Coordinates of C-alpha atoms in Angstrom, one line a residue:
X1 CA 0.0 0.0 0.0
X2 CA 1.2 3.1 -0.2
X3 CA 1.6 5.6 3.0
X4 CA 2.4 8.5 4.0
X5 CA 5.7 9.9 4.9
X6 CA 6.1 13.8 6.5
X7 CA 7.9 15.6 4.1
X8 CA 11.5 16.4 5.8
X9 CA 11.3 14.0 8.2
X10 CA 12.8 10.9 7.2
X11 CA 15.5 10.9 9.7
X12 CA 18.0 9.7 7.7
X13 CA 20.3 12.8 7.6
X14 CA 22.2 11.6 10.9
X15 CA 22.1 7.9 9.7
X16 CA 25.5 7.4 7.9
X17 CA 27.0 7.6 5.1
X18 CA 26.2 11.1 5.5
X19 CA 24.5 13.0 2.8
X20 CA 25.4 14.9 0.9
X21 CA 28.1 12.1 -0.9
X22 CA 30.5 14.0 -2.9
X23 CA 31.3 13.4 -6.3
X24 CA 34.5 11.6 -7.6
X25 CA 34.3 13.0 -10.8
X26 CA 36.2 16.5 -10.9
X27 CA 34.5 19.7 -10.8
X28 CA 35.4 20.6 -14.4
X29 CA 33.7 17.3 -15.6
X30 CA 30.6 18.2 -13.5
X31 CA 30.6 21.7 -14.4
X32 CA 30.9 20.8 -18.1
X33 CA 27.5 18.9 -17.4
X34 CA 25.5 22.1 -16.1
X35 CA 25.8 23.8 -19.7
X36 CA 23.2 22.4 -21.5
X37 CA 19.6 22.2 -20.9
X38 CA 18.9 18.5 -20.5
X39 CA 16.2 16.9 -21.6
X40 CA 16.0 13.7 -19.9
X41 CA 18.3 13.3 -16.0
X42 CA 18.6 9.4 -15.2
X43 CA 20.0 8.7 -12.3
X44 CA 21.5 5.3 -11.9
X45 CA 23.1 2.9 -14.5
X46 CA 21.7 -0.1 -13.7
X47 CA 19.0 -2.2 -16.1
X48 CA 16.3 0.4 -15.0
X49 CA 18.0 3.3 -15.7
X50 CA 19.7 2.3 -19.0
X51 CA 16.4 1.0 -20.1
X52 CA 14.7 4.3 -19.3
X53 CA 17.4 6.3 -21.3
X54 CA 17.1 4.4 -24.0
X55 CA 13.5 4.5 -24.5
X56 CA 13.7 8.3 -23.6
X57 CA 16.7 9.0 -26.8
X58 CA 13.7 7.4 -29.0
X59 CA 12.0 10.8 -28.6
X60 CA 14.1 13.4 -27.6
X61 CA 17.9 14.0 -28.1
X62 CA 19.4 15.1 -24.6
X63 CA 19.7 12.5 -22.4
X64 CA 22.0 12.2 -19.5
X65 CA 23.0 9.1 -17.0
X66 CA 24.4 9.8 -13.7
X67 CA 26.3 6.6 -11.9
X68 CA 27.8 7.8 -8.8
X69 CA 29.9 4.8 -9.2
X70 CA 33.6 4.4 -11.4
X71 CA 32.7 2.8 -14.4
X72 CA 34.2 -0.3 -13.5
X73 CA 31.4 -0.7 -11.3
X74 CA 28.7 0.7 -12.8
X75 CA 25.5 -1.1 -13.4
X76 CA 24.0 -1.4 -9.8
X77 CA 22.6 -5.0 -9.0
X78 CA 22.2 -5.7 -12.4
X79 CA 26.2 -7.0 -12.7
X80 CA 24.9 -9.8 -10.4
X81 CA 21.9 -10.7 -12.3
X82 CA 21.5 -14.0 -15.1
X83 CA 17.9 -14.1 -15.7
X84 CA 14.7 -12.7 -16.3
X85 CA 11.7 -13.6 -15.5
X86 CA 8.9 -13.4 -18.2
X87 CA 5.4 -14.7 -19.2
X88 CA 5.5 -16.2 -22.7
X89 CA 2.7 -18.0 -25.2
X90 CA 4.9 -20.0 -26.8
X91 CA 8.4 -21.7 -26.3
X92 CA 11.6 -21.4 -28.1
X93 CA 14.8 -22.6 -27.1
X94 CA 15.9 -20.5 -24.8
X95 CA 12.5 -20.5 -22.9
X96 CA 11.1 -23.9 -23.6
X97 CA 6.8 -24.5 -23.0
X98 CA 4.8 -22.3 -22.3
X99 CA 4.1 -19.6 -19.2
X100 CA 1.2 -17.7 -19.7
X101 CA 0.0 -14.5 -17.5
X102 CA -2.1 -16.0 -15.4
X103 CA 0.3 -18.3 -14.4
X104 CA 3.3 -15.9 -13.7
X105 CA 0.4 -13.8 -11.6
X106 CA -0.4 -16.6 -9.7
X107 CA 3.0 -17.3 -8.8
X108 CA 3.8 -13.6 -8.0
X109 CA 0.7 -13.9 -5.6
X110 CA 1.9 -17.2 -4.0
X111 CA 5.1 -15.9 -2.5
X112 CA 5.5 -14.1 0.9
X113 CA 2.4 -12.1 1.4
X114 CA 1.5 -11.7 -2.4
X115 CA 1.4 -8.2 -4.5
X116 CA 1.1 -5.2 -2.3
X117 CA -0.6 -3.6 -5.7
X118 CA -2.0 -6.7 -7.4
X119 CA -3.2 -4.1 -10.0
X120 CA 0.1 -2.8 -10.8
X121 CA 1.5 -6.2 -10.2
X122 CA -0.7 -8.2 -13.1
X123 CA 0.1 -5.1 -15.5
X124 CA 3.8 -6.0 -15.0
X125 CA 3.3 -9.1 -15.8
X126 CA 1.3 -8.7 -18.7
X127 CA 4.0 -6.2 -20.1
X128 CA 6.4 -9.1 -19.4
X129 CA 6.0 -10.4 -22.8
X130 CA 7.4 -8.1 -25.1
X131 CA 10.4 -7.7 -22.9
X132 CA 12.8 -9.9 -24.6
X133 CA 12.3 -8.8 -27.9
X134 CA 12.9 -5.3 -26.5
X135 CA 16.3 -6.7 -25.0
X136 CA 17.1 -8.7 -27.9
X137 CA 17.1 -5.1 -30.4
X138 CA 18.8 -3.4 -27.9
X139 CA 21.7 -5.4 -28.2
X140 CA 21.3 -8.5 -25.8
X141 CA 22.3 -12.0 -26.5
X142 CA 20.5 -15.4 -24.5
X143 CA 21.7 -18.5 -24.2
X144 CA 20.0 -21.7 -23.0
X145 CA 18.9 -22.0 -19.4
X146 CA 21.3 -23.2 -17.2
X147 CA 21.1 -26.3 -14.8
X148 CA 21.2 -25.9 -11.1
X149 CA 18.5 -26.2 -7.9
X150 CA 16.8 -23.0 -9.1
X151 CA 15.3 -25.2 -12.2
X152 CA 14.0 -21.8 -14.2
X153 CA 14.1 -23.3 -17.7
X154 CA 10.5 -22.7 -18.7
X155 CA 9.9 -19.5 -16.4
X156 CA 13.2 -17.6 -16.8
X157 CA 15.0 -16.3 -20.0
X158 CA 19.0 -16.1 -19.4
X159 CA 21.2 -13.4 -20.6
X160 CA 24.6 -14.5 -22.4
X161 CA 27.1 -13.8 -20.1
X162 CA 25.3 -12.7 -17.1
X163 CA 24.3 -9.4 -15.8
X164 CA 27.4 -7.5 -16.5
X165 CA 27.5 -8.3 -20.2
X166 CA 23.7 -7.2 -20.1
X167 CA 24.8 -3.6 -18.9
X168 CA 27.9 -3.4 -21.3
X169 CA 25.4 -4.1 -24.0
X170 CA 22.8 -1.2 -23.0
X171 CA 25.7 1.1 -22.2
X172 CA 27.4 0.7 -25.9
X173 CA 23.9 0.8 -27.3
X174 CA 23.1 4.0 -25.6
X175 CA 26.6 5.7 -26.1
X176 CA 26.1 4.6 -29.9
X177 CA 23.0 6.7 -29.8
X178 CA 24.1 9.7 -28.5
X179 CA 23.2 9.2 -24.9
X180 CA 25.5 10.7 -22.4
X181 CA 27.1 8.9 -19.3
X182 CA 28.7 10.5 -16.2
X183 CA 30.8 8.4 -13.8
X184 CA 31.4 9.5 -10.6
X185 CA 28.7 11.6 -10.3
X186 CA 26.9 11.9 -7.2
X187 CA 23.2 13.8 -7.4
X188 CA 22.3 14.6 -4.0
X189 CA 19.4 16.9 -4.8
X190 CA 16.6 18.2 -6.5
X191 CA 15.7 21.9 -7.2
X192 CA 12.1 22.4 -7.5
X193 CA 9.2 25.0 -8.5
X194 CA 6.5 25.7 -7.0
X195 CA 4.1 23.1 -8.6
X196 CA 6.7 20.5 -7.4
X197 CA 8.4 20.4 -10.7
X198 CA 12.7 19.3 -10.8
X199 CA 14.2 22.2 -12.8
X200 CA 18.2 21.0 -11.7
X201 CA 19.4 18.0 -10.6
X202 CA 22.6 18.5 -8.1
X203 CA 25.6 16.9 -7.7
X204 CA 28.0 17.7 -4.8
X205 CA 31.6 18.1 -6.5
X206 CA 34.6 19.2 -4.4
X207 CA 34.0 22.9 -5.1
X208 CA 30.5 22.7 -4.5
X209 CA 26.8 22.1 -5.5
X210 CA 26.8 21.9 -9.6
X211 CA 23.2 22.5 -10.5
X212 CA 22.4 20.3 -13.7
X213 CA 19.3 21.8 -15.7
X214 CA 16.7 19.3 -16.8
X215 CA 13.4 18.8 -17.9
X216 CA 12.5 15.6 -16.2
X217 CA 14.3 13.2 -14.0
X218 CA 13.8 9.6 -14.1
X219 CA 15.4 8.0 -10.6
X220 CA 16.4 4.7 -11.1
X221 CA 18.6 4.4 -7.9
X222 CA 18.2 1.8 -6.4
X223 CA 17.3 0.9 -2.9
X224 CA 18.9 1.3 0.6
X225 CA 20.0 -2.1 1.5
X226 CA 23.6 -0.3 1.9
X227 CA 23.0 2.1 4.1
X228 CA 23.3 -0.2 7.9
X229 CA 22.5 2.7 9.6
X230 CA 19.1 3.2 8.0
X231 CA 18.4 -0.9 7.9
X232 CA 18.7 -0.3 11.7
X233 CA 16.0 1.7 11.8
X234 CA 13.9 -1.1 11.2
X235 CA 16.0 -4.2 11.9
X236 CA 18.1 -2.7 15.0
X237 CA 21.6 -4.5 15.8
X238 CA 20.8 -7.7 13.9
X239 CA 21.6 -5.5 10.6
X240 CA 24.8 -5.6 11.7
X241 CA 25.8 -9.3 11.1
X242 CA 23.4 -8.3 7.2
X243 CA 25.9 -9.0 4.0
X244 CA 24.6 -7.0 1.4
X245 CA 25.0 -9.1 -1.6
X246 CA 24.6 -6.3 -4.6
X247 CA 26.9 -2.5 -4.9
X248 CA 28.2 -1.2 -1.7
X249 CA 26.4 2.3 -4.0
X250 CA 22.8 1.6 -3.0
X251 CA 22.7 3.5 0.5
X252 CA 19.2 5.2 -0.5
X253 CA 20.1 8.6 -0.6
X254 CA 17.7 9.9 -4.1
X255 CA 14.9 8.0 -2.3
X256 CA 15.9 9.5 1.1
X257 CA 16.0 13.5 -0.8
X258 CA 12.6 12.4 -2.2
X259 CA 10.4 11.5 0.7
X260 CA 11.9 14.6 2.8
X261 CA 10.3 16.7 -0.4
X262 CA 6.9 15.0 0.3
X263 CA 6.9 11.5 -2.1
X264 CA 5.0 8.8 -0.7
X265 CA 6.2 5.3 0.6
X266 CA 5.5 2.3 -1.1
X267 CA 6.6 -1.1 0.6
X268 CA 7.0 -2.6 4.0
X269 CA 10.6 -0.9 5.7
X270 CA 11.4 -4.4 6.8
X271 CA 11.1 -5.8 3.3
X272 CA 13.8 -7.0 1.3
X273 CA 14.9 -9.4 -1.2
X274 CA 17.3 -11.4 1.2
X275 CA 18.2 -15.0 0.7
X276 CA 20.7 -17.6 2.6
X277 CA 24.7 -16.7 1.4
X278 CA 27.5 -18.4 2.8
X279 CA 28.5 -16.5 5.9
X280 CA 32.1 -16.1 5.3
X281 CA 31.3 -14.1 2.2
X282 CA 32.3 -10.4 1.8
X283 CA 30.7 -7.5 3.5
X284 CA 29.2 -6.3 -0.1
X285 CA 29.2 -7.0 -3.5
X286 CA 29.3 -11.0 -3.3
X287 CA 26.9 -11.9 -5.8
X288 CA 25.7 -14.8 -7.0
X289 CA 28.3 -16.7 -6.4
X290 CA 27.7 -16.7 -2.3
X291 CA 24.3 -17.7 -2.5
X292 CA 23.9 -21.6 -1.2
X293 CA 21.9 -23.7 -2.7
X294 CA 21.8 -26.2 -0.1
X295 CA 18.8 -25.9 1.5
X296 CA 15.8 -27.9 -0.1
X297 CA 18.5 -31.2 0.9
X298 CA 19.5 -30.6 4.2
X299 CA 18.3 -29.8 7.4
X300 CA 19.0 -26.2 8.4
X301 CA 19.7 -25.4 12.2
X302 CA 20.6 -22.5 14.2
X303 CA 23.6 -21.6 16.1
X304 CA 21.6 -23.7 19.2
X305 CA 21.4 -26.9 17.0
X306 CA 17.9 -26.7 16.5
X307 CA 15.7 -26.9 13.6
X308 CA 13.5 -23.7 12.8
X309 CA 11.5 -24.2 9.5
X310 CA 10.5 -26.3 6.9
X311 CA 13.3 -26.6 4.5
X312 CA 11.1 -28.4 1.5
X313 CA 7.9 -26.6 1.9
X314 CA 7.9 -25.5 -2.2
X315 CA 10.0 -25.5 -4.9
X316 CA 13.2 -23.8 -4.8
X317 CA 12.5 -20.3 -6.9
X318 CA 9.4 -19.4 -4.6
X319 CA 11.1 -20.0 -1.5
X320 CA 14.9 -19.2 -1.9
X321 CA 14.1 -15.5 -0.9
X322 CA 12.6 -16.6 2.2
X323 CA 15.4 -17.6 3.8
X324 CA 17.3 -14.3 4.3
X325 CA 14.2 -13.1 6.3
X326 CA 13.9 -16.3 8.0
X327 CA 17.6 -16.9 9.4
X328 CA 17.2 -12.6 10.1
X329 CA 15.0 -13.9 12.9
X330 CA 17.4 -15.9 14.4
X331 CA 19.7 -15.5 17.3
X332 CA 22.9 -13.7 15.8
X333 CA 21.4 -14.2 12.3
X334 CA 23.0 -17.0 11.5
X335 CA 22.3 -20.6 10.9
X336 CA 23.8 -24.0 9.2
X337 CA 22.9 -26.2 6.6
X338 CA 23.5 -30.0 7.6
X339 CA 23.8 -32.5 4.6
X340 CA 25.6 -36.0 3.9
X341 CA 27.3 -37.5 0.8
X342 CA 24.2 -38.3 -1.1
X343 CA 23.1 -34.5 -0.8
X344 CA 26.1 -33.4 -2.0
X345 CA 25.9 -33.7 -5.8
X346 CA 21.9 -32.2 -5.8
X347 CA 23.1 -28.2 -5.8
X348 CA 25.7 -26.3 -7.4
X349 CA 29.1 -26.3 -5.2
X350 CA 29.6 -23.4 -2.7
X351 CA 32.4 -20.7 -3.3
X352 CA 33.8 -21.5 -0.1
X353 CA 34.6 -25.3 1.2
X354 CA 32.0 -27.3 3.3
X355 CA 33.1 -28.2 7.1
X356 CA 33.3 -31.8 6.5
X357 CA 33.9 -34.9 8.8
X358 CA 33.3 -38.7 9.1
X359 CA 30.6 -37.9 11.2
X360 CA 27.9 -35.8 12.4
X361 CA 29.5 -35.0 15.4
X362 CA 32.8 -34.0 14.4
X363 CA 31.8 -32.2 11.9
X364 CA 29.6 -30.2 13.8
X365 CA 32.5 -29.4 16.0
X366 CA 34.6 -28.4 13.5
X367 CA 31.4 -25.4 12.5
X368 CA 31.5 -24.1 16.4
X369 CA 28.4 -26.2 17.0
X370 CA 27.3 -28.3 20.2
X371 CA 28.1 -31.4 18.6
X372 CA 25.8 -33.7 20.9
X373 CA 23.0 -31.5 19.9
X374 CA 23.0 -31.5 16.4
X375 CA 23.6 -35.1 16.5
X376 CA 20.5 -35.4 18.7
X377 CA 18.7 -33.0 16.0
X378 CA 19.8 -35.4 13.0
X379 CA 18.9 -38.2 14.7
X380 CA 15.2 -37.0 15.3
X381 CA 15.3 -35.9 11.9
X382 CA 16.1 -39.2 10.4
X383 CA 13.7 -41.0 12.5
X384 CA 10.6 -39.1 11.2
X385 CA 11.3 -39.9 7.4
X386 CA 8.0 -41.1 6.3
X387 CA 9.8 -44.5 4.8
X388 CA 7.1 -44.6 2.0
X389 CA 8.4 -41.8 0.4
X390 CA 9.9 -41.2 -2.7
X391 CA 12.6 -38.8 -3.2
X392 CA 12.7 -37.2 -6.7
X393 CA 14.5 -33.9 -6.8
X394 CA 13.0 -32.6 -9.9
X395 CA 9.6 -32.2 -8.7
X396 CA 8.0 -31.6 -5.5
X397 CA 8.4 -35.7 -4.0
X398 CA 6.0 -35.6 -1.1
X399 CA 8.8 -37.7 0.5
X400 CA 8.6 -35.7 4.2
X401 CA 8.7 -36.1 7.7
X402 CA 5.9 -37.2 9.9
X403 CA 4.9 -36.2 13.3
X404 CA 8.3 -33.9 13.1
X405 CA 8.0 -29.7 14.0
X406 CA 9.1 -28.2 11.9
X407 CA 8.2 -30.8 9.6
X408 CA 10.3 -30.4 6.2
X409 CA 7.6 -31.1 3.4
X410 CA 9.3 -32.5 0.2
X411 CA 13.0 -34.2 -0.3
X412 CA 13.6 -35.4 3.4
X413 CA 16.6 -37.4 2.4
X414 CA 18.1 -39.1 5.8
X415 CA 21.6 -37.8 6.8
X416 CA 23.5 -40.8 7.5
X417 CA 26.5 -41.4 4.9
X418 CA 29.9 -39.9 5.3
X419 CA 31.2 -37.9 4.4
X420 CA 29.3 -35.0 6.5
X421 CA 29.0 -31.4 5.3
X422 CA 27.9 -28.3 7.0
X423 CA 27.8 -25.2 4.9
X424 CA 27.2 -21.6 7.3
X425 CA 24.6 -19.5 6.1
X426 CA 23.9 -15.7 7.2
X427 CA 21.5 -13.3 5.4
X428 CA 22.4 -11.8 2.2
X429 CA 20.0 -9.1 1.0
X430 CA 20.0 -8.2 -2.4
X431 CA 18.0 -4.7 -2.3
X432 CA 15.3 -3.2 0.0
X433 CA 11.2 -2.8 -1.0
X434 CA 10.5 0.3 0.8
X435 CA 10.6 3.0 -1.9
X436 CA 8.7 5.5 -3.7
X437 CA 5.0 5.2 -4.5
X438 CA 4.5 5.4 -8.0
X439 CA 1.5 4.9 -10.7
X440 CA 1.2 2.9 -14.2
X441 CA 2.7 5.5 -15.6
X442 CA 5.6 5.8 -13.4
X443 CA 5.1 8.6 -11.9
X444 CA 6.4 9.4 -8.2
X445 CA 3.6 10.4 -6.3
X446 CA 3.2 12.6 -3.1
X447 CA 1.8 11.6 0.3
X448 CA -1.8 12.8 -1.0
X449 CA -1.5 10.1 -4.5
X450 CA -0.8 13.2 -6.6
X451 CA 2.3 13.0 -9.1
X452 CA 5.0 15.1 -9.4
X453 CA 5.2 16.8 -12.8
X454 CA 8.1 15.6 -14.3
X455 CA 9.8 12.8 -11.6
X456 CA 9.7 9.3 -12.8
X457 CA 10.8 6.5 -10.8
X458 CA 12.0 2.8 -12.0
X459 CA 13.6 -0.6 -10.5
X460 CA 14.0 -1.6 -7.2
X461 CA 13.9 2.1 -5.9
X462 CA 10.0 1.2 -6.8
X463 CA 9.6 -2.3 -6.3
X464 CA 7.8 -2.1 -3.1
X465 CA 4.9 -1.1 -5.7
X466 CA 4.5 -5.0 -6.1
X467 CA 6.7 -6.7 -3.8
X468 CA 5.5 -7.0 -0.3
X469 CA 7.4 -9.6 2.2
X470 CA 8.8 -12.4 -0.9
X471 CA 9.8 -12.6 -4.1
X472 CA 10.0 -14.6 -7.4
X473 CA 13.4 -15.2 -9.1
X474 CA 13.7 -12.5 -12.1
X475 CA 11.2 -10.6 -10.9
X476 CA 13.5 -7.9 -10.2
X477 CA 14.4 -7.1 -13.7
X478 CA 11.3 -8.0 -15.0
X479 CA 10.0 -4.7 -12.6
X480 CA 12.8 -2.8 -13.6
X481 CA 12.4 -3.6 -17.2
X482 CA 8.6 -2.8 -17.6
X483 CA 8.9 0.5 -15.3
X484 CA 12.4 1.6 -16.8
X485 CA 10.5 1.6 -20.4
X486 CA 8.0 3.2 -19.3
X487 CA 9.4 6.0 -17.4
X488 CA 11.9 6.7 -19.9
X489 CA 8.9 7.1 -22.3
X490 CA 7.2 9.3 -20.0
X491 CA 9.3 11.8 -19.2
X492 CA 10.4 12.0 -22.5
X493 CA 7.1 12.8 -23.8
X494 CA 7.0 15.1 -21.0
X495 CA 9.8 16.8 -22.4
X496 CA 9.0 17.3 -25.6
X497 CA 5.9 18.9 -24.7

């Protein structure tokens, strides 16, 4: 739903990093920026924003991208992405079968607490469908889906070389059309008129505020998930012990600027898109290659040795997300994935070794655990196996526990053959939901549901439009996609008129 927020009151200026962030760039770059008349400002360079720009240099010729990060790192959370998530009549190779609307909807709907818009949520998804043609003649390549526990073949389209080849592609695609970037440039503010209109975009440079004169701003920055001191605010000291999977960029700050000049909220503060990463991963920007896969063939404990949820309850892409919030809730927000040797080939490898011993006692010593306890844990486990079941990983088995709390619903495999493995898993959120209320025409809206007349908002700085408390695998471009082309669109019409 969306909420209201009092205008300059968000609290955030004394949460760090402090605001305003200063520009990299030098002041002679940013200075050369303020001399023209822009007719489009986008602010980010991730898929959202370099969608929006591109649509927008389709109608008007003066388009700007600001990424506050060096191009090496440009592209937001996108460079982490591989897939995205799209409802399709027919198959092809890349996407074989079929996945129509209604079924996309209805999985959107079936995670967390469902669509906090379902209106804006099933207009997504119908726009879903001309989305990879739209990629595809702006210059990016797919290849075939790729095996692992997430099984997306039929629901997912995957990107040739991953998300960081999709953002070189739009970024020589736009640069080809004219479309100018700016590295190292931080916006930290927006000048308005009276009828709530951005006339400058402003960046903080070493000598000062450079005012950047434009006729409408498209923010496609990203969420907070960053910024510890503002996931606090919500989360309190358990943020702490947080990795923040995607650009150590994302601290909030355009969507911080916006509510304190009277946008509305969209989204639940506490949500996030937060899944189970191997907890001696880095502080940020770990990817997906720290995500564990584990789960759905193991029993997951905490750091008491105890089980605390049902570890086959669906299939892997609707319930993957769930365990960032889930392990949040859990003393020191960390928890342990417990497996044997007949586990050990049904996921993709972890980037970091497994503890592994001849037993279930050793090697829960050698992960810090209470060794007789997880024993005690494994063995209760085991002993609840419904023995008529039969496991099949590729679909969900039925082959669960009985009389067991938590039960664990599908692929209850017993842990009994050596070699052991237990894998650490701590939280790993990939962006926050709380952000700026929009409309279907992407419009940022004010605490009274009234748009601004020329702000335009895209991608996850958005998302809590549609996502409330879960979340779909490729969702997140698939949002950023839809919203970024419209946006772009939109404000340049806006523009031009």
């Amino acid at each position: 739903m969306t909420t209201s927020h009092p205008a300059g009151n968000t609290g955030i200026a004394d949460v760090p990093p402090p605001w305003p962030v200063p520009s990299t760039a030098s002041a002679a770059a940013l200075r050369s920026l303020a001399g023209v008349e822009w007719d489009v400002v986008v602010i980010g360079s991730g898929n959202a924003a370099l969608v929006a720009a591109l649509t927008a240099c389709q109608t008007v010729e003066r388009v700007l991208v600001l990424e506050r990060a060096p191009q090496h790192m440009r592209g937001g959370n996108t460079r982490h992405t591989r897939n995205i998530r799209c409802a399709h009549d027919t198959g092809d190779v890349f996407t074989p079968g079929t996945y129509s609307v209604d079924e996309l909807f209805s999985d959107l709907q079936g995670v967390g607490r469902g669509p906090v818009n379902p209106a804006l949520a099933l207009f997504a998804v119908g726009e879903s469908q001309t989305i990879p043609g739209w990629m595809a003649d702006h210059g990016v390549r797919w290849q075939q889906p790729l095996a692992g526990t997430l099984n997306l073949n039929r629901t997912n389209r995957f990107f040739l070389g991953g998300g960081t080849a999709l953002v070189n592609h739009y970024a020589r695609t736009a640069e080809l059309a004219g479309i100018r970037i700016a590295y190292e440039a931080a916006a930290s503010d927006f000048r308005l008129s009276g009828d709530r209109r951005v006339t400058q975009v402003v960046l903080e440079s070493a000598d000062g505020p450079v005012d950047i004169p434009t006729r409408a701003v498209v923010v496609a920055s990203g969420g907070f998930e960053a910024n510890n001191g503002w996931l606090k605010r919500y989360w309190g000291d358990a943020a702490d012990n947080y990795l923040v999977r995607g650009t150590p960029y994302n601290d909030g700050s355009m969507l911080a600027r916006l509510l304190d000049l009277g946008a509305g909220v969209a989204g639940d503060p506490r949500g996030f898109h937060a899944i189970a990463v191997d907890a001696r991963a880095p502080r940020f920007d770990g990817g997906i290659a720290t995500r564990l896969d584990s789960v759905p063939y193991s029993i997951v404990v905490n750091r008491d040795g105890l089980r605390f949820s049902d570890e086959g309850r669906d299939i892997w892409p609707k319930r993957y997300a769930s365990w960032g919030g889930l392990i949040a809730e859990q003393d020191g927000q960390i928890a342990y994935s417990v497996y044997d040797a007949q586990a050990a080939p049904l996921f993709m490898p972890s980037m970091y070794p497994a503890y592994t011993g001849a037993s279930v006692a050793e090697v829960a010593r050698l992960a810090g655990l209470d060794a007789d306890r997880v024993v005690r844990t494994v063995a209760e486990f085991n002993a609840h196996i419904d023995p008529a079941g039969r496991f099949d990983p590729r679909r969900l088995d039925g082959c669960g526990t009985r009389g067991l709390d938590p039960p664990k619903s599908n692929w209850a495999l017993p842990i009994q053959g050596p070699p052991f493995h237990i894998l650490p898993l701590r939280t790993g959120i990939t962006f926050t939901f709380m952000g700026l209320a929009v409309n279907e025409l992407a419009q940022v809206l004010d605490t009274d549901g009234r748009p601004f007349t020329n702000v335009y908002a895209a991608g996850e700085v958005m998302s809590g439009n549609i996502l409330s408390s879960g979340y779909l695998a490729g969702f997140g471009l698939t949002i950023g996609s839809v919203f970024g082309r419209i946006a772009g669109r939109e404000a340049a019409q806006h523009s031009a008129h």
